[in-house]
């Protein structure tokens, strides 16, 4: 009998610990690539690492946030299939999905730098892109047919944080200071959603 009481108490305690208040918004951060999918790379700097570190930094800044909960599609260096990511997103039904990536161009040293944002065709996605652009700095915003955007039922954007083949962007995005600064800008964006 004592075992059943202890089991019952354990189940109740676990349900309280995993409970997200109904009024708490969910925001999904999708750190692009991972595992054996490196994304773009230059001089031993990998897109998958930058995307994950920025996502983790944003999550860390929001651990005690009472308004929303950050959920990552991956929180380790693993290759999570795109279909699994969008399945998780659609189960969670978040208020926003932000997929983080790093761009690249064909030239060895890009003449372009800075971020770009891709959206779904929805007004909510475009509104989210404008909010991000206002904090990160004005940038190109373009509708694009990408898996995460196409298959996410929630408002979603894909943010290219900079260009891997721009020495300036790569140096900034691969530094702890740069990652923290980018995360702090996203934190301001999320607090306005």
PDB file of N, CA and C in Angstrom, residues 134-192:
ATOM      1  N   UNK A 134      13.636  44.977 -36.939  1.00  0.00           N
ATOM      2  CA  UNK A 134      13.717  46.259 -36.223  1.00  0.00           C
ATOM      3  C   UNK A 134      14.747  46.216 -35.094  1.00  0.00           C
ATOM      4  N   UNK A 135      14.983  45.037 -34.522  1.00  0.00           N
ATOM      5  CA  UNK A 135      15.959  44.918 -33.426  1.00  0.00           C
ATOM      6  C   UNK A 135      17.360  44.549 -33.929  1.00  0.00           C
ATOM      7  N   UNK A 136      17.435  43.686 -34.947  1.00  0.00           N
ATOM      8  CA  UNK A 136      18.745  43.277 -35.457  1.00  0.00           C
ATOM      9  C   UNK A 136      19.318  44.311 -36.420  1.00  0.00           C
ATOM     10  N   UNK A 137      18.450  45.125 -36.989  1.00  0.00           N
ATOM     11  CA  UNK A 137      18.849  46.100 -38.006  1.00  0.00           C
ATOM     12  C   UNK A 137      18.139  45.772 -39.309  1.00  0.00           C
ATOM     13  N   UNK A 138      17.750  46.798 -40.036  1.00  0.00           N
ATOM     14  CA  UNK A 138      17.015  46.578 -41.291  1.00  0.00           C
ATOM     15  C   UNK A 138      17.762  45.609 -42.189  1.00  0.00           C
ATOM     16  N   UNK A 139      16.997  44.731 -42.818  1.00  0.00           N
ATOM     17  CA  UNK A 139      17.597  43.702 -43.664  1.00  0.00           C
ATOM     18  C   UNK A 139      16.592  43.251 -44.704  1.00  0.00           C
ATOM     19  N   UNK A 140      17.066  42.509 -45.712  1.00  0.00           N
ATOM     20  CA  UNK A 140      16.132  41.938 -46.683  1.00  0.00           C
ATOM     21  C   UNK A 140      15.181  40.940 -46.009  1.00  0.00           C
ATOM     22  N   UNK A 141      13.896  41.053 -46.333  1.00  0.00           N
ATOM     23  CA  UNK A 141      12.878  40.107 -45.870  1.00  0.00           C
ATOM     24  C   UNK A 141      12.211  39.568 -47.129  1.00  0.00           C
ATOM     25  N   UNK A 142      12.200  38.234 -47.238  1.00  0.00           N
ATOM     26  CA  UNK A 142      11.697  37.618 -48.463  1.00  0.00           C
ATOM     27  C   UNK A 142      10.880  36.365 -48.125  1.00  0.00           C
ATOM     28  N   UNK A 143       9.789  36.188 -48.814  1.00  0.00           N
ATOM     29  CA  UNK A 143       8.986  34.970 -48.674  1.00  0.00           C
ATOM     30  C   UNK A 143       9.733  33.836 -49.374  1.00  0.00           C
ATOM     31  N   UNK A 144       9.832  32.678 -48.705  1.00  0.00           N
ATOM     32  CA  UNK A 144      10.588  31.574 -49.301  1.00  0.00           C
ATOM     33  C   UNK A 144       9.932  30.233 -48.971  1.00  0.00           C
ATOM     34  N   UNK A 145      10.030  29.298 -49.899  1.00  0.00           N
ATOM     35  CA  UNK A 145       9.434  27.974 -49.757  1.00  0.00           C
ATOM     36  C   UNK A 145      10.469  27.004 -49.170  1.00  0.00           C
ATOM     37  N   UNK A 146      10.676  27.083 -47.853  1.00  0.00           N
ATOM     38  CA  UNK A 146      11.614  26.211 -47.141  1.00  0.00           C
ATOM     39  C   UNK A 146      10.822  25.290 -46.216  1.00  0.00           C
ATOM     40  N   UNK A 147      11.341  24.107 -45.947  1.00  0.00           N
ATOM     41  CA  UNK A 147      10.597  23.100 -45.186  1.00  0.00           C
ATOM     42  C   UNK A 147      10.016  23.640 -43.877  1.00  0.00           C
ATOM     43  N   UNK A 148      10.853  24.244 -43.050  1.00  0.00           N
ATOM     44  CA  UNK A 148      10.399  24.734 -41.742  1.00  0.00           C
ATOM     45  C   UNK A 148       9.270  25.745 -41.909  1.00  0.00           C
ATOM     46  N   UNK A 149       9.388  26.609 -42.900  1.00  0.00           N
ATOM     47  CA  UNK A 149       8.365  27.633 -43.145  1.00  0.00           C
ATOM     48  C   UNK A 149       7.107  27.015 -43.745  1.00  0.00           C
ATOM     49  N   UNK A 150       7.296  26.142 -44.686  1.00  0.00           N
ATOM     50  CA  UNK A 150       6.173  25.534 -45.405  1.00  0.00           C
ATOM     51  C   UNK A 150       5.354  24.609 -44.514  1.00  0.00           C
ATOM     52  N   UNK A 151       6.011  23.876 -43.624  1.00  0.00           N
ATOM     53  CA  UNK A 151       5.324  22.844 -42.841  1.00  0.00           C
ATOM     54  C   UNK A 151       4.986  23.229 -41.411  1.00  0.00           C
ATOM     55  N   UNK A 152       5.402  24.401 -40.974  1.00  0.00           N
ATOM     56  CA  UNK A 152       5.028  24.872 -39.634  1.00  0.00           C
ATOM     57  C   UNK A 152       3.675  25.554 -39.713  1.00  0.00           C
ATOM     58  N   UNK A 153       2.762  25.119 -38.860  1.00  0.00           N
ATOM     59  CA  UNK A 153       1.429  25.711 -38.841  1.00  0.00           C
ATOM     60  C   UNK A 153       1.400  27.022 -38.069  1.00  0.00           C
ATOM     61  N   UNK A 154       2.407  27.254 -37.246  1.00  0.00           N
ATOM     62  CA  UNK A 154       2.520  28.490 -36.470  1.00  0.00           C
ATOM     63  C   UNK A 154       3.301  29.529 -37.262  1.00  0.00           C
ATOM     64  N   UNK A 155       3.191  30.809 -36.897  1.00  0.00           N
ATOM     65  CA  UNK A 155       4.005  31.834 -37.570  1.00  0.00           C
ATOM     66  C   UNK A 155       5.492  31.495 -37.430  1.00  0.00           C
ATOM     67  N   UNK A 156       6.186  31.425 -38.566  1.00  0.00           N
ATOM     68  CA  UNK A 156       7.587  31.003 -38.558  1.00  0.00           C
ATOM     69  C   UNK A 156       8.423  31.876 -39.474  1.00  0.00           C
ATOM     70  N   UNK A 157       9.669  32.087 -39.061  1.00  0.00           N
ATOM     71  CA  UNK A 157      10.653  32.787 -39.888  1.00  0.00           C
ATOM     72  C   UNK A 157      11.964  32.019 -39.828  1.00  0.00           C
ATOM     73  N   UNK A 158      12.765  32.175 -40.869  1.00  0.00           N
ATOM     74  CA  UNK A 158      14.121  31.635 -40.881  1.00  0.00           C
ATOM     75  C   UNK A 158      15.061  32.827 -40.947  1.00  0.00           C
ATOM     76  N   UNK A 159      15.933  32.937 -39.952  1.00  0.00           N
ATOM     77  CA  UNK A 159      16.853  34.080 -39.863  1.00  0.00           C
ATOM     78  C   UNK A 159      18.265  33.615 -40.193  1.00  0.00           C
ATOM     79  N   UNK A 160      18.814  34.188 -41.252  1.00  0.00           N
ATOM     80  CA  UNK A 160      20.234  34.010 -41.566  1.00  0.00           C
ATOM     81  C   UNK A 160      20.966  35.073 -40.757  1.00  0.00           C
ATOM     82  N   UNK A 161      21.760  34.657 -39.775  1.00  0.00           N
ATOM     83  CA  UNK A 161      22.378  35.585 -38.827  1.00  0.00           C
ATOM     84  C   UNK A 161      23.521  36.397 -39.421  1.00  0.00           C
ATOM     85  N   UNK A 162      24.046  35.975 -40.536  1.00  0.00           N
ATOM     86  CA  UNK A 162      25.154  36.652 -41.191  1.00  0.00           C
ATOM     87  C   UNK A 162      25.708  35.731 -42.261  1.00  0.00           C
ATOM     88  N   UNK A 163      26.857  36.100 -42.826  1.00  0.00           N
ATOM     89  CA  UNK A 163      27.473  35.299 -43.884  1.00  0.00           C
ATOM     90  C   UNK A 163      28.738  34.624 -43.352  1.00  0.00           C
ATOM     91  N   UNK A 164      28.789  33.309 -43.505  1.00  0.00           N
ATOM     92  CA  UNK A 164      29.956  32.553 -43.060  1.00  0.00           C
ATOM     93  C   UNK A 164      31.198  32.976 -43.825  1.00  0.00           C
ATOM     94  N   UNK A 165      31.052  33.336 -45.100  1.00  0.00           N
ATOM     95  CA  UNK A 165      32.222  33.731 -45.884  1.00  0.00           C
ATOM     96  C   UNK A 165      32.448  35.239 -45.881  1.00  0.00           C
ATOM     97  N   UNK A 166      31.892  35.913 -44.875  1.00  0.00           N
ATOM     98  CA  UNK A 166      32.265  37.295 -44.564  1.00  0.00           C
ATOM     99  C   UNK A 166      33.119  37.221 -43.305  1.00  0.00           C
ATOM    100  N   UNK A 167      34.381  37.600 -43.405  1.00  0.00           N
ATOM    101  CA  UNK A 167      35.279  37.508 -42.247  1.00  0.00           C
ATOM    102  C   UNK A 167      34.699  38.252 -41.052  1.00  0.00           C
ATOM    103  N   UNK A 168      34.132  39.418 -41.309  1.00  0.00           N
ATOM    104  CA  UNK A 168      33.532  40.225 -40.237  1.00  0.00           C
ATOM    105  C   UNK A 168      32.401  39.470 -39.545  1.00  0.00           C
ATOM    106  N   UNK A 169      31.452  38.937 -40.313  1.00  0.00           N
ATOM    107  CA  UNK A 169      30.319  38.207 -39.736  1.00  0.00           C
ATOM    108  C   UNK A 169      30.777  36.946 -39.022  1.00  0.00           C
ATOM    109  N   UNK A 170      31.656  36.169 -39.660  1.00  0.00           N
ATOM    110  CA  UNK A 170      32.119  34.904 -39.085  1.00  0.00           C
ATOM    111  C   UNK A 170      32.832  35.141 -37.754  1.00  0.00           C
ATOM    112  N   UNK A 171      33.694  36.139 -37.701  1.00  0.00           N
ATOM    113  CA  UNK A 171      34.426  36.451 -36.473  1.00  0.00           C
ATOM    114  C   UNK A 171      33.456  36.842 -35.360  1.00  0.00           C
ATOM    115  N   UNK A 172      32.478  37.669 -35.694  1.00  0.00           N
ATOM    116  CA  UNK A 172      31.489  38.130 -34.719  1.00  0.00           C
ATOM    117  C   UNK A 172      30.609  36.980 -34.230  1.00  0.00           C
ATOM    118  N   UNK A 173      30.043  36.219 -35.161  1.00  0.00           N
ATOM    119  CA  UNK A 173      29.092  35.159 -34.798  1.00  0.00           C
ATOM    120  C   UNK A 173      29.749  33.964 -34.109  1.00  0.00           C
ATOM    121  N   UNK A 174      31.025  33.752 -34.311  1.00  0.00           N
ATOM    122  CA  UNK A 174      31.706  32.630 -33.662  1.00  0.00           C
ATOM    123  C   UNK A 174      32.291  33.023 -32.304  1.00  0.00           C
ATOM    124  N   UNK A 175      32.188  34.305 -31.939  1.00  0.00           N
ATOM    125  CA  UNK A 175      32.699  34.755 -30.635  1.00  0.00           C
ATOM    126  C   UNK A 175      31.596  34.670 -29.581  1.00  0.00           C
ATOM    127  N   UNK A 176      31.979  34.406 -28.347  1.00  0.00           N
ATOM    128  CA  UNK A 176      31.007  34.359 -27.247  1.00  0.00           C
ATOM    129  C   UNK A 176      30.310  35.705 -27.090  1.00  0.00           C
ATOM    130  N   UNK A 177      31.069  36.777 -27.263  1.00  0.00           N
ATOM    131  CA  UNK A 177      30.493  38.120 -27.122  1.00  0.00           C
ATOM    132  C   UNK A 177      29.437  38.368 -28.198  1.00  0.00           C
ATOM    133  N   UNK A 178      29.752  37.985 -29.435  1.00  0.00           N
ATOM    134  CA  UNK A 178      28.810  38.168 -30.534  1.00  0.00           C
ATOM    135  C   UNK A 178      27.558  37.343 -30.335  1.00  0.00           C
ATOM    136  N   UNK A 179      27.726  36.088 -29.925  1.00  0.00           N
ATOM    137  CA  UNK A 179      26.573  35.213 -29.695  1.00  0.00           C
ATOM    138  C   UNK A 179      25.682  35.759 -28.583  1.00  0.00           C
ATOM    139  N   UNK A 180      26.305  36.263 -27.527  1.00  0.00           N
ATOM    140  CA  UNK A 180      25.535  36.820 -26.416  1.00  0.00           C
ATOM    141  C   UNK A 180      24.799  38.080 -26.853  1.00  0.00           C
ATOM    142  N   UNK A 181      25.457  38.914 -27.625  1.00  0.00           N
ATOM    143  CA  UNK A 181      24.830  40.152 -28.105  1.00  0.00           C
ATOM    144  C   UNK A 181      23.635  39.851 -29.008  1.00  0.00           C
ATOM    145  N   UNK A 182      23.789  38.901 -29.914  1.00  0.00           N
ATOM    146  CA  UNK A 182      22.686  38.495 -30.795  1.00  0.00           C
ATOM    147  C   UNK A 182      21.544  37.943 -29.953  1.00  0.00           C
ATOM    148  N   UNK A 183      21.857  37.096 -28.971  1.00  0.00           N
ATOM    149  CA  UNK A 183      20.829  36.517 -28.094  1.00  0.00           C
ATOM    150  C   UNK A 183      20.086  37.606 -27.332  1.00  0.00           C
ATOM    151  N   UNK A 184      20.798  38.610 -26.863  1.00  0.00           N
ATOM    152  CA  UNK A 184      20.150  39.709 -26.130  1.00  0.00           C
ATOM    153  C   UNK A 184      19.200  40.490 -27.025  1.00  0.00           C
ATOM    154  N   UNK A 185      19.561  40.662 -28.294  1.00  0.00           N
ATOM    155  CA  UNK A 185      18.658  41.332 -29.239  1.00  0.00           C
ATOM    156  C   UNK A 185      17.396  40.501 -29.456  1.00  0.00           C
ATOM    157  N   UNK A 186      17.560  39.182 -29.600  1.00  0.00           N
ATOM    158  CA  UNK A 186      16.396  38.305 -29.744  1.00  0.00           C
ATOM    159  C   UNK A 186      15.544  38.339 -28.483  1.00  0.00           C
ATOM    160  N   UNK A 187      16.171  38.419 -27.334  1.00  0.00           N
ATOM    161  CA  UNK A 187      15.452  38.482 -26.078  1.00  0.00           C
ATOM    162  C   UNK A 187      14.499  39.691 -26.068  1.00  0.00           C
ATOM    163  N   UNK A 188      14.962  40.822 -26.548  1.00  0.00           N
ATOM    164  CA  UNK A 188      14.117  42.016 -26.630  1.00  0.00           C
ATOM    165  C   UNK A 188      12.937  41.786 -27.582  1.00  0.00           C
ATOM    166  N   UNK A 189      13.209  41.110 -28.688  1.00  0.00           N
ATOM    167  CA  UNK A 189      12.158  40.804 -29.665  1.00  0.00           C
ATOM    168  C   UNK A 189      11.094  39.921 -29.016  1.00  0.00           C
ATOM    169  N   UNK A 190      11.529  38.867 -28.328  1.00  0.00           N
ATOM    170  CA  UNK A 190      10.597  37.909 -27.729  1.00  0.00           C
ATOM    171  C   UNK A 190       9.742  38.550 -26.660  1.00  0.00           C
ATOM    172  N   UNK A 191      10.302  39.498 -25.937  1.00  0.00           N
ATOM    173  CA  UNK A 191       9.550  40.182 -24.881  1.00  0.00           C
ATOM    174  C   UNK A 191       8.450  41.082 -25.443  1.00  0.00           C
ATOM    175  N   UNK A 192       8.491  41.340 -26.729  1.00  0.00           N
ATOM    176  CA  UNK A 192       7.470  42.181 -27.349  1.00  0.00           C
ATOM    177  C   UNK A 192       6.404  41.370 -28.090  1.00  0.00           C
TER     178      UNK A 192
END
